[in-house]
mmCIF file of C-alpha atoms and ligand atoms in Angstrom:
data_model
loop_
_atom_site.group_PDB
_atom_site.id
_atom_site.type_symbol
_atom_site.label_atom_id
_atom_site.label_comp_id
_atom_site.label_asym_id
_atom_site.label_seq_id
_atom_site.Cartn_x
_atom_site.Cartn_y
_atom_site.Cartn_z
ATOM 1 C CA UNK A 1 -135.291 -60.584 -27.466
ATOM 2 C CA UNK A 2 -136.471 -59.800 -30.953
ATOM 3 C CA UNK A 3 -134.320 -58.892 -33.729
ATOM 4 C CA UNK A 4 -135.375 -55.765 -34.303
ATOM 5 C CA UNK A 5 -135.166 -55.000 -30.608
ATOM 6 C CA UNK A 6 -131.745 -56.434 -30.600
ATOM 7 C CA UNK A 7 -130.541 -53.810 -33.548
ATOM 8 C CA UNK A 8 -131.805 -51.340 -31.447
ATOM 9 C CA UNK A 9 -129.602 -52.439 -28.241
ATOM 10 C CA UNK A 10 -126.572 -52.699 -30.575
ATOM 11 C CA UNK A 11 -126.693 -49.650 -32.074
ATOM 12 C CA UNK A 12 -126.848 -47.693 -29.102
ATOM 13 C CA UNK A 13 -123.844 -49.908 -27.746
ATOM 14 C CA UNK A 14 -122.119 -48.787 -30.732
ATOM 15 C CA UNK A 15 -122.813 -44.874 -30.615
ATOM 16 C CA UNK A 16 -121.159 -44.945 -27.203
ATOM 17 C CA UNK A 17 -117.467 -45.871 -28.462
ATOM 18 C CA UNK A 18 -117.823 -43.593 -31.525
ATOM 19 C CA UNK A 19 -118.414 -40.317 -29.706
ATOM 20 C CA UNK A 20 -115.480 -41.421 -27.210
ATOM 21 C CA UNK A 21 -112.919 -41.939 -30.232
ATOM 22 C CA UNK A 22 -114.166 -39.641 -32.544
ATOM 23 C CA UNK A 23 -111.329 -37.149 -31.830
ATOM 24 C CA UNK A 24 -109.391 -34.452 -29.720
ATOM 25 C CA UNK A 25 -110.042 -31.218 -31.516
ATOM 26 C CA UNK A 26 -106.527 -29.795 -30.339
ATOM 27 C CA UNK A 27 -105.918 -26.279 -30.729
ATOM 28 C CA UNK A 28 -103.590 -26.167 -33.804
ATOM 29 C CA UNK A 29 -100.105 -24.939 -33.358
ATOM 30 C CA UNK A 30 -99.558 -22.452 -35.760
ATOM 31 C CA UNK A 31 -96.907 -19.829 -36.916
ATOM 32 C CA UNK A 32 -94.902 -21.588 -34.948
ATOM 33 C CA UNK A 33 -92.907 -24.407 -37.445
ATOM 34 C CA UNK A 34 -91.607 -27.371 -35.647
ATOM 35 C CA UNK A 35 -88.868 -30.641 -36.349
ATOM 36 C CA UNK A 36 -88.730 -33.372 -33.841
ATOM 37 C CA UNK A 37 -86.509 -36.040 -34.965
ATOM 38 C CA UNK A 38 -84.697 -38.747 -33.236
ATOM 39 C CA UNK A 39 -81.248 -39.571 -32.175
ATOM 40 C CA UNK A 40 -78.088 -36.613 -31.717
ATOM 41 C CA UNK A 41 -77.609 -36.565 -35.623
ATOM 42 C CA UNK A 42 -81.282 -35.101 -35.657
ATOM 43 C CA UNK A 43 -80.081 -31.935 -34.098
ATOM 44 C CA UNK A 44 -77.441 -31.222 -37.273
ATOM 45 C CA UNK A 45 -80.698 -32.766 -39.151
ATOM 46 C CA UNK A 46 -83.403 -30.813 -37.892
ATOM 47 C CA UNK A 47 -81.219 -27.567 -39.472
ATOM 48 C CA UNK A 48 -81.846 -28.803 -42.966
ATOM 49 C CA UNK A 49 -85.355 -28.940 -41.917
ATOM 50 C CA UNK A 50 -85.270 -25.480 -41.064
ATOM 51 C CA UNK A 51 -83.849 -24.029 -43.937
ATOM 52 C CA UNK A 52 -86.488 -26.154 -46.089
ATOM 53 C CA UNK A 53 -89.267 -24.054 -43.824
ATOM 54 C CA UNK A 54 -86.852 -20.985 -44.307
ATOM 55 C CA UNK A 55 -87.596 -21.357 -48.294
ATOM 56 C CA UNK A 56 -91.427 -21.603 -47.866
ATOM 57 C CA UNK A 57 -91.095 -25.476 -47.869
ATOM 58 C CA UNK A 58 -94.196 -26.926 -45.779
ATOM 59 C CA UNK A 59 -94.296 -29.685 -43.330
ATOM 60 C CA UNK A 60 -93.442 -32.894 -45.953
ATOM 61 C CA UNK A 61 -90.727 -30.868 -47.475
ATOM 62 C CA UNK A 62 -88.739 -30.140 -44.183
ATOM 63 C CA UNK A 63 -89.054 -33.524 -42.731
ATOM 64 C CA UNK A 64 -87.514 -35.492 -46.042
ATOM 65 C CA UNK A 65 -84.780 -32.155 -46.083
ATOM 66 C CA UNK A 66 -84.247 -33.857 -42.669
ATOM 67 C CA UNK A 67 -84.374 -37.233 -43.312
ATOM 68 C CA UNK A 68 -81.874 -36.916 -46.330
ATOM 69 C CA UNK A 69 -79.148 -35.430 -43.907
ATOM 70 C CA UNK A 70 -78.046 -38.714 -42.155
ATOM 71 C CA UNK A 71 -78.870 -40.365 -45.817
ATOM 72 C CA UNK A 72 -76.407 -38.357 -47.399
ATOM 73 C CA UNK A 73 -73.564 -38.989 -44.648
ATOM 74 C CA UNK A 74 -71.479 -41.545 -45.811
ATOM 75 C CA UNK A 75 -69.648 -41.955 -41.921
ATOM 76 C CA UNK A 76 -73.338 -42.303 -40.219
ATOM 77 C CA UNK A 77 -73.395 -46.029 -39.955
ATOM 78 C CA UNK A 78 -77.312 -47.035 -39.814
ATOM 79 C CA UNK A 79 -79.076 -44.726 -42.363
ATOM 80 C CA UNK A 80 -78.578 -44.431 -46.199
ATOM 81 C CA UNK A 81 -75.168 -44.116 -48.052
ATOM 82 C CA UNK A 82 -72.305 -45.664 -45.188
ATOM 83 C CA UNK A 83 -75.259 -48.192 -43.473
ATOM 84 C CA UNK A 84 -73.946 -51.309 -42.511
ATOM 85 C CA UNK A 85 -74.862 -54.262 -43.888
ATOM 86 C CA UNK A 86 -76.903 -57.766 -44.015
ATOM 87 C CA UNK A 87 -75.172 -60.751 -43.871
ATOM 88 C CA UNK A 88 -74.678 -60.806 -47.177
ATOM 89 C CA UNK A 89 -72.214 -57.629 -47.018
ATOM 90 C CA UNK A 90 -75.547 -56.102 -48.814
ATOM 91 C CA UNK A 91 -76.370 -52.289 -47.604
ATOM 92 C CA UNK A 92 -80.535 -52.482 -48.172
ATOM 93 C CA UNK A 93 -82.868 -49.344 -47.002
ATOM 94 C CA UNK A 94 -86.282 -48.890 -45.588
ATOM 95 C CA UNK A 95 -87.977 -45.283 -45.842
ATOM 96 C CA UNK A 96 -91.187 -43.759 -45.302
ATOM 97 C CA UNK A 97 -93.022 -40.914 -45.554
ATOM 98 C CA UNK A 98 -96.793 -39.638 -44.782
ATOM 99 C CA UNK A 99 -98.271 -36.066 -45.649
ATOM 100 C CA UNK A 100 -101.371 -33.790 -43.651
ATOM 101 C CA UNK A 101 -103.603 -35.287 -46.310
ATOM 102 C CA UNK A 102 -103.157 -39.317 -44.762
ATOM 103 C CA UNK A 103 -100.920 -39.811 -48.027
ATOM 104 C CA UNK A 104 -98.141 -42.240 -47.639
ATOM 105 C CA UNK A 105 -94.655 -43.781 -49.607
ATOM 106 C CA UNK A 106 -92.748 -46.431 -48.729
ATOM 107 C CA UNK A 107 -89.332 -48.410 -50.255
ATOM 108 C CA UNK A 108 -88.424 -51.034 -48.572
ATOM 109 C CA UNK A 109 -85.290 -53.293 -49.019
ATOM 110 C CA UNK A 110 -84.335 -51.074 -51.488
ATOM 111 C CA UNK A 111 -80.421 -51.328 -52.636
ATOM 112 C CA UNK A 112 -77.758 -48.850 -54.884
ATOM 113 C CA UNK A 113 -80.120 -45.577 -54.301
ATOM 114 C CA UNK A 114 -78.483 -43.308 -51.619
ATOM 115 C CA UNK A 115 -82.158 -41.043 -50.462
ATOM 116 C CA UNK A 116 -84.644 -43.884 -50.159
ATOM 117 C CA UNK A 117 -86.618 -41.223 -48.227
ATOM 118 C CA UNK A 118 -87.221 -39.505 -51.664
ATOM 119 C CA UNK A 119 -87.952 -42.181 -53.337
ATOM 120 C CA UNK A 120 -90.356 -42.982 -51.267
ATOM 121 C CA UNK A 121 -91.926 -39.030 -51.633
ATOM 122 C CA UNK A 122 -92.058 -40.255 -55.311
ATOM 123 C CA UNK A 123 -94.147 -43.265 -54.902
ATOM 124 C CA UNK A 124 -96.347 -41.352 -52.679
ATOM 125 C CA UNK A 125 -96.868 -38.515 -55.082
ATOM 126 C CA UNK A 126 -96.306 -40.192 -58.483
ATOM 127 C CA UNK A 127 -97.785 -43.415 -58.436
ATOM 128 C CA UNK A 128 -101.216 -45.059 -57.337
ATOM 129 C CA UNK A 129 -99.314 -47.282 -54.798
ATOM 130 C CA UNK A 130 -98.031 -46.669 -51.268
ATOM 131 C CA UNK A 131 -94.918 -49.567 -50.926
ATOM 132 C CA UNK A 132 -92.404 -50.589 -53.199
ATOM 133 C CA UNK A 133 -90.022 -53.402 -52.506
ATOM 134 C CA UNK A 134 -86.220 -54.590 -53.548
ATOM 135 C CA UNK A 135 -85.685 -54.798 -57.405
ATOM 136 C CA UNK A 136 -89.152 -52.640 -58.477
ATOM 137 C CA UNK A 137 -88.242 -50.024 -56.123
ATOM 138 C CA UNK A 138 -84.895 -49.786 -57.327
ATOM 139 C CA UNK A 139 -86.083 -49.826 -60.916
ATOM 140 C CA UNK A 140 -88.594 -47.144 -60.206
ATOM 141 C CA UNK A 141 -85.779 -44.787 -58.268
ATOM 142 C CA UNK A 142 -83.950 -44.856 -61.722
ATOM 143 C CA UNK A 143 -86.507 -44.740 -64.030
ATOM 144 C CA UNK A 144 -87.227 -41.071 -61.666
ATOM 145 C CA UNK A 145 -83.684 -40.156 -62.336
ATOM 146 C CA UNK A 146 -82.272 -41.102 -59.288
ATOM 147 C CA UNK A 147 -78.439 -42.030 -59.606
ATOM 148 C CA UNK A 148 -77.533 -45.820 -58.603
ATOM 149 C CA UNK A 149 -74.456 -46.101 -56.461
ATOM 150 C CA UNK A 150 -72.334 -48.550 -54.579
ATOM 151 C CA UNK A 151 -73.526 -47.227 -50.911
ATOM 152 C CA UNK A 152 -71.152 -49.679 -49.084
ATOM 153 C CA UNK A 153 -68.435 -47.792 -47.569
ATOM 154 C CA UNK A 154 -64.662 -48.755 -46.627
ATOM 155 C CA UNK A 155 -65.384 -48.431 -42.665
ATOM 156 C CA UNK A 156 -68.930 -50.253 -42.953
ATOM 157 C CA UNK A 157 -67.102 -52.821 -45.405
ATOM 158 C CA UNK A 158 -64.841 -53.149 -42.460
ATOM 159 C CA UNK A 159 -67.176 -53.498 -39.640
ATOM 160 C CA UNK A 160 -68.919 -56.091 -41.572
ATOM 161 C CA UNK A 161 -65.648 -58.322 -42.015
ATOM 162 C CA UNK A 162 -65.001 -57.954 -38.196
ATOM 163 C CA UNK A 163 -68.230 -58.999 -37.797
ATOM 164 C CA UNK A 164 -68.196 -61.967 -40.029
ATOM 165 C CA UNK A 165 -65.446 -63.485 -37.952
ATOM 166 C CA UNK A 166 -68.028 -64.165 -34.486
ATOM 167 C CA UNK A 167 -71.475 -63.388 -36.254
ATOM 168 C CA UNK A 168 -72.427 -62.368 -32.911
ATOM 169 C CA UNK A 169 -75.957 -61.757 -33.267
ATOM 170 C CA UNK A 170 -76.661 -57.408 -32.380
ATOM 171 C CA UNK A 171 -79.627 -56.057 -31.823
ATOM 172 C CA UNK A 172 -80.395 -52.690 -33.279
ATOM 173 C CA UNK A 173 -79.508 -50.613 -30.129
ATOM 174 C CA UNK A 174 -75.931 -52.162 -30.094
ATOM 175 C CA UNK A 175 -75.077 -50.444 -33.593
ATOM 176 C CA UNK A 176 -78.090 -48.588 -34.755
ATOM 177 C CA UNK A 177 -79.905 -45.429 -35.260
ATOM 178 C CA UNK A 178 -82.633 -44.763 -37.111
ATOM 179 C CA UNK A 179 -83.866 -41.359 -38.046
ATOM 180 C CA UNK A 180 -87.645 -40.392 -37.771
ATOM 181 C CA UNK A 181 -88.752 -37.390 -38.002
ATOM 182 C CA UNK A 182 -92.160 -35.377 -36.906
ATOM 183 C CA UNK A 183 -92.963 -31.990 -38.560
ATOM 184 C CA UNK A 184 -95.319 -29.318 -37.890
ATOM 185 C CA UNK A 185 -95.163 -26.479 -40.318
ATOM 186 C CA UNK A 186 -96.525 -22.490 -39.781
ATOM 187 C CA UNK A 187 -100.394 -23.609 -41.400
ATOM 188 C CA UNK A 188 -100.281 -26.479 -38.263
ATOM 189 C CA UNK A 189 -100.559 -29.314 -41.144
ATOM 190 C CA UNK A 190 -98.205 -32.456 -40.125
ATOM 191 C CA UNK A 191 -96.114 -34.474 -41.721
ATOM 192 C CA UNK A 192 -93.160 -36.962 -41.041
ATOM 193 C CA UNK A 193 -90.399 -39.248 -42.489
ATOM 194 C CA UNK A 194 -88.249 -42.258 -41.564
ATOM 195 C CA UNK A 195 -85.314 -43.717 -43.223
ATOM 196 C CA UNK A 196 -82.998 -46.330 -42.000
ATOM 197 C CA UNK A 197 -80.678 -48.979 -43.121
ATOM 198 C CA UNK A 198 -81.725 -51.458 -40.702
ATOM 199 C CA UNK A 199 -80.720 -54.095 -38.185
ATOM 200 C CA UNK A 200 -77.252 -54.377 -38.965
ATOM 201 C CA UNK A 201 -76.188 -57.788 -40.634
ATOM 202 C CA UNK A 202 -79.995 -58.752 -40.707
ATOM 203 C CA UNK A 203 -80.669 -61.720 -43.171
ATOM 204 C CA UNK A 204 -80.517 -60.889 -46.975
ATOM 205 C CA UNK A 205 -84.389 -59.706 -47.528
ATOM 206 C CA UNK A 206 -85.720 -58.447 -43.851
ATOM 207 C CA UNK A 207 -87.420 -55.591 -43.795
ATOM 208 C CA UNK A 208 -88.003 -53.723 -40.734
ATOM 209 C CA UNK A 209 -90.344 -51.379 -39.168
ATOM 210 C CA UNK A 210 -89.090 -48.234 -40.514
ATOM 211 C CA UNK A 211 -91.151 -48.087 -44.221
ATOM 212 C CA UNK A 212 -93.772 -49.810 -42.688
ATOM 213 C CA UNK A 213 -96.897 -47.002 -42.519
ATOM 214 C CA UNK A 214 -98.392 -47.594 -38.888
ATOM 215 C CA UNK A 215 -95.670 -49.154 -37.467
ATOM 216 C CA UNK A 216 -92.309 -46.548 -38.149
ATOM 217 C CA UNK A 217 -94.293 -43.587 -38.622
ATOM 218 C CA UNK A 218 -97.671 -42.490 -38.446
ATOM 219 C CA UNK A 219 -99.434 -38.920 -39.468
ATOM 220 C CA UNK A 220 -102.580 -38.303 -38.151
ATOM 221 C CA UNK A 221 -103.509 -34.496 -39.553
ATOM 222 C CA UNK A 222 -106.642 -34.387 -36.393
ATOM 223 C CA UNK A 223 -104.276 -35.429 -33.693
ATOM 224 C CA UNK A 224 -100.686 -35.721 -34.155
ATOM 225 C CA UNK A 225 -97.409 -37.842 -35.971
ATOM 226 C CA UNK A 226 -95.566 -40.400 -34.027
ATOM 227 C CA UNK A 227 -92.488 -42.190 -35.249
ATOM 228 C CA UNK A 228 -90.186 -44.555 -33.826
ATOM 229 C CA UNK A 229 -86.899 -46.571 -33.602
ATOM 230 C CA UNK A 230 -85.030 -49.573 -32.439
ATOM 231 C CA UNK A 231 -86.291 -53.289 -32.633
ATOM 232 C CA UNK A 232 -88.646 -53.584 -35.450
ATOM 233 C CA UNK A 233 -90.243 -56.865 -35.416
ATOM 234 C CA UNK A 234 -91.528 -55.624 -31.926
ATOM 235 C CA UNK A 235 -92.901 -52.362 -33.410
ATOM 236 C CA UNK A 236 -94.433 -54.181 -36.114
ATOM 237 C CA UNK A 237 -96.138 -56.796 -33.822
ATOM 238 C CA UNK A 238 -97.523 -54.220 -31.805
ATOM 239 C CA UNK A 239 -98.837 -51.690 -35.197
ATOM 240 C CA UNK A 240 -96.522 -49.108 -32.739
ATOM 241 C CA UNK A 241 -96.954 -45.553 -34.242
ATOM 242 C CA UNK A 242 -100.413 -46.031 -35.301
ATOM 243 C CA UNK A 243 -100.864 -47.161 -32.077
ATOM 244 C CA UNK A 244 -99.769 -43.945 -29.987
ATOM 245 C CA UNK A 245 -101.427 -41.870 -32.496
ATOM 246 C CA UNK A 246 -104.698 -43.536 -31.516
ATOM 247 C CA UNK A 247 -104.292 -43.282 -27.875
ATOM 248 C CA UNK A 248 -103.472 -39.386 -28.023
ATOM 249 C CA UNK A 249 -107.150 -39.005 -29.788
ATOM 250 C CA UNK A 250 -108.290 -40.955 -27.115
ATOM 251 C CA UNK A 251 -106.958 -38.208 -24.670
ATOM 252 C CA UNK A 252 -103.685 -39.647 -23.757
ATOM 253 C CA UNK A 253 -100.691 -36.718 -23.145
ATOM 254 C CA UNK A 254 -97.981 -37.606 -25.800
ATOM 255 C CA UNK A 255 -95.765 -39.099 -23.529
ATOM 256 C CA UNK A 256 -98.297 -41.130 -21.660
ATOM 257 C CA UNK A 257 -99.197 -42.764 -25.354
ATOM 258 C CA UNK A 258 -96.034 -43.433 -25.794
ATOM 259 C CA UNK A 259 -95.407 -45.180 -22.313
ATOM 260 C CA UNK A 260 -98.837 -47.222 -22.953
ATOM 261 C CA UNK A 261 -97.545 -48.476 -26.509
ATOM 262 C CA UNK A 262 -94.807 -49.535 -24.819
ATOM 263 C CA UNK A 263 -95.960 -51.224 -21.635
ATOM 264 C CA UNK A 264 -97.626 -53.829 -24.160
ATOM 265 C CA UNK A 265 -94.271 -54.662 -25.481
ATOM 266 C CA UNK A 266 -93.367 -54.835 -21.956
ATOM 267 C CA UNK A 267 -95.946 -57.196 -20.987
ATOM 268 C CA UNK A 268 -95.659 -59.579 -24.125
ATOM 269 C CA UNK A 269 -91.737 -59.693 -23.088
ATOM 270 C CA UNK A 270 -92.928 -60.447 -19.224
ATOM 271 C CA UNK A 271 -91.420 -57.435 -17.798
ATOM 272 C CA UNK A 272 -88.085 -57.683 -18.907
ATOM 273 C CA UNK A 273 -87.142 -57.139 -22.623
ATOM 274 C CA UNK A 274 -83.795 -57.087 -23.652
ATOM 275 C CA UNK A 275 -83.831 -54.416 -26.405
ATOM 276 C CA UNK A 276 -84.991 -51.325 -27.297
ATOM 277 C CA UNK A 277 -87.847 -49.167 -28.724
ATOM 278 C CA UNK A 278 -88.375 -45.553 -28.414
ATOM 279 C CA UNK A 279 -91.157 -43.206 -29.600
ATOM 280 C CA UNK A 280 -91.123 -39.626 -30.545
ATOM 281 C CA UNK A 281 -94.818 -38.114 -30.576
ATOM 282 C CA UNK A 282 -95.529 -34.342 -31.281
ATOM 283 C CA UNK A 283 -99.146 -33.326 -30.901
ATOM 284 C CA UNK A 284 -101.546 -31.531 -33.350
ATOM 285 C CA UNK A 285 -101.181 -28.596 -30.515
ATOM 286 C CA UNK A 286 -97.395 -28.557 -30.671
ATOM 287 C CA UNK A 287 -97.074 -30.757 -27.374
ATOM 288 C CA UNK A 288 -93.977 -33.364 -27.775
ATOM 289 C CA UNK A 289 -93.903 -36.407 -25.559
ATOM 290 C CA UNK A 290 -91.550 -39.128 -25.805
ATOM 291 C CA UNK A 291 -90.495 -42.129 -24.283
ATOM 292 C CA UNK A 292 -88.127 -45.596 -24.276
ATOM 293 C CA UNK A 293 -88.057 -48.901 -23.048
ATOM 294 C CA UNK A 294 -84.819 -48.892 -21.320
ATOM 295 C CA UNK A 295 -81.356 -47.108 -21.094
ATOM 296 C CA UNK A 296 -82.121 -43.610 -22.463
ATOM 297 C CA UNK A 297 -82.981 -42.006 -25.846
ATOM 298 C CA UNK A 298 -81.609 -38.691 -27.535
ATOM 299 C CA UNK A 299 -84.023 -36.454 -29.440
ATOM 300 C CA UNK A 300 -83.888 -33.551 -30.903
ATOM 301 C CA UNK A 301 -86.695 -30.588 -31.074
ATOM 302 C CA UNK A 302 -86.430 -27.937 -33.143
ATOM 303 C CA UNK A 303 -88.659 -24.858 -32.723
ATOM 304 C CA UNK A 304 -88.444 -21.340 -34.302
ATOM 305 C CA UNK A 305 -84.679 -20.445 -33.971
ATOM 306 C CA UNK A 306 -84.273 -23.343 -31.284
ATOM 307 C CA UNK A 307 -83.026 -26.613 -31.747
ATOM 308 C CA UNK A 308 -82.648 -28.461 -28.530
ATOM 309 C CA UNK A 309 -81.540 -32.087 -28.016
ATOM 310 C CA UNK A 310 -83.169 -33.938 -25.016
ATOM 311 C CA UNK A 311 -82.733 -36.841 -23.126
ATOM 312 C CA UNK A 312 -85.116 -39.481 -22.084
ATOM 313 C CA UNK A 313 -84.372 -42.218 -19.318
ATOM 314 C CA UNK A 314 -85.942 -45.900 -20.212
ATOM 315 C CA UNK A 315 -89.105 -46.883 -18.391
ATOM 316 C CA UNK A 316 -87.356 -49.853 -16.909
HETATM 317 C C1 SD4 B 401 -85.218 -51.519 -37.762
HETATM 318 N N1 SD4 B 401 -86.224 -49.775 -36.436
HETATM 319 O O1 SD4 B 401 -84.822 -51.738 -38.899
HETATM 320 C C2 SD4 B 401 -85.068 -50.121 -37.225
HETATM 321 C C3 SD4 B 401 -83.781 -50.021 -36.478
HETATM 322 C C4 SD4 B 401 -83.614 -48.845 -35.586
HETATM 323 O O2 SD4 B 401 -82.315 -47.600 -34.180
HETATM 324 O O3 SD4 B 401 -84.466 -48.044 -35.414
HETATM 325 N N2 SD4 B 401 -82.516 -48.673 -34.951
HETATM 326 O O4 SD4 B 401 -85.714 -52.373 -37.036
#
């Protein structure tokens, strides 16, 4: 075959795939504002949310109002101020956040700094970056006016102690909830956050999936936002929210993206893994799908006046 002939041959086999993936075109939900968030403690959550929409807020604004609820809660054990620990007895926080326009923020291992989630709002919006990490991001959070703190409370100091005594290793579902949260606000424009302190007594230093864009959360403004919790070395292997965000514009119903994401975790583990991950997925047409490896998973969707938690049972 000639060259020339061959450029020909490949750039018809590439025009094929393009059209395929080049999008949904949902019809938009609008006038119709919308929280999905994950875990019970999104349902008290999701109300902040509201309130931000209430005040003329738009999608970003209600899902860090969200986000900063279990932050701000110093008896919630696995997000912000009151998260347990590393190993170290060190409380260190992930956050992200991602707008309608494909901008994203990110701290990660951040310590002292009780709403990571806005801190990471201020590295999207105020710097040319999208990720800071440990010391700078700390540095930056003050240098923003954000107040340092000691964020290790008397109960998690406690359950850290116990801990110390076995060092029984946990996995995230054993003492862990993240929050992520989806939002849809009245113009249809999407949005979401996700904030977490982490695998409980991790090592000093790891950093999870939570402020990691593509993997925690992902905001698509064509097709739809997907976010995610439990183990996140799995949902970082597997690029999980970008992932089910991808597989709705390839036509996949929200919860049948989330099921495929998860089936390659599945696989990988040979049919039988031994933790959990779930997805939450909400649509550019309003459509929420969700889904979990095993056990079941509580989220909560808030629309108009209603604000509903659901359950979901595992896939296995
Ligand atoms: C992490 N994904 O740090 C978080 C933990 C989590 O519910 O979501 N727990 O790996």
């Amino acid at each position: 075959m000639k060259r020339r002939d061959f450029l020909k041959t490949s750039a018809v086999g590439l025009a094929a795939p393009s059209a395929v993936f080049s999008g949904t075109n949902y019809k938009t939900n609008k006038n119709n504002p919308m929280l999905v968030s994950t875990w019970p403690f999104g349902l008290i959550a999701n109300k902040a949310g509201l309130e931000a929409y209430q005040n003329g807020g738009n999608a970003m604004d209600a899902a860090e109002a969200v986000a900063r609820v279990p932050e701000g809660d110093p008896n919630e054990l696995s997000v912000g101020w009151g998260g347990l620990p590393d190993e170290q007895g060190k409380v260190t926080l992930d956050a992200c956040v991602m707008d309608s326009t494909g901008n994203a923020g990110s701290v990660a291992f951040l310590q002292n700094i009780k709403h990571p989630v806005s801190v990471a709002r201020k590295v999207m919006e105020d710097t040319k970056h999208v990720m800071l990490v440990g010391e700078g991001a700390r540095q930056f959070a003050v240098s923003q006016g954000f107040e340092e703190m000691d964020l290790l409370t008397d109960k998690a100091k406690k359950a850290w102690e116990k801990w110390k005594k076995t060092r029984k290793e946990m996995t995230p579902h054993e003492t862990h909830d993240t929050i992520a949260v989806l939002a849809q606000d009245e113009n249809g424009d999407l949005a979401g956050a996700c904030t977490t302190s982490g695998w409980a007594y991790k090592l000093h230093g790891r950093v999870g999936d939570s402020p990691i864009i593509g993997a925690g959360l992902y905001v698509d403004n064509e097709v739809g936002a997907v976010g995610c919790t439990g183990l996140g070395e799995e949902v970082i292997k597997s690029t999980g929210s970008f992932l089910v965000v991808e597989l709705m514009r390839q036509g996949y119903d929200p919860t049948a993206a989330c099921e495929e994401a998860l089936k390659r975790i599945i696989k990988r583990h040979n049919g039988n893994p031994d933790f959990q991950v779930a997805y939450i997925a909400l649509r550019k047409d309003g459509k929420v799908g969700t889904a979990c490896l095993k056990w079941s998973f509580e989220y909560a969707v808030a629309r108009g006046e209603k604000n509903k938690l659901y359950k979901t049972k595992g896939m296995l």
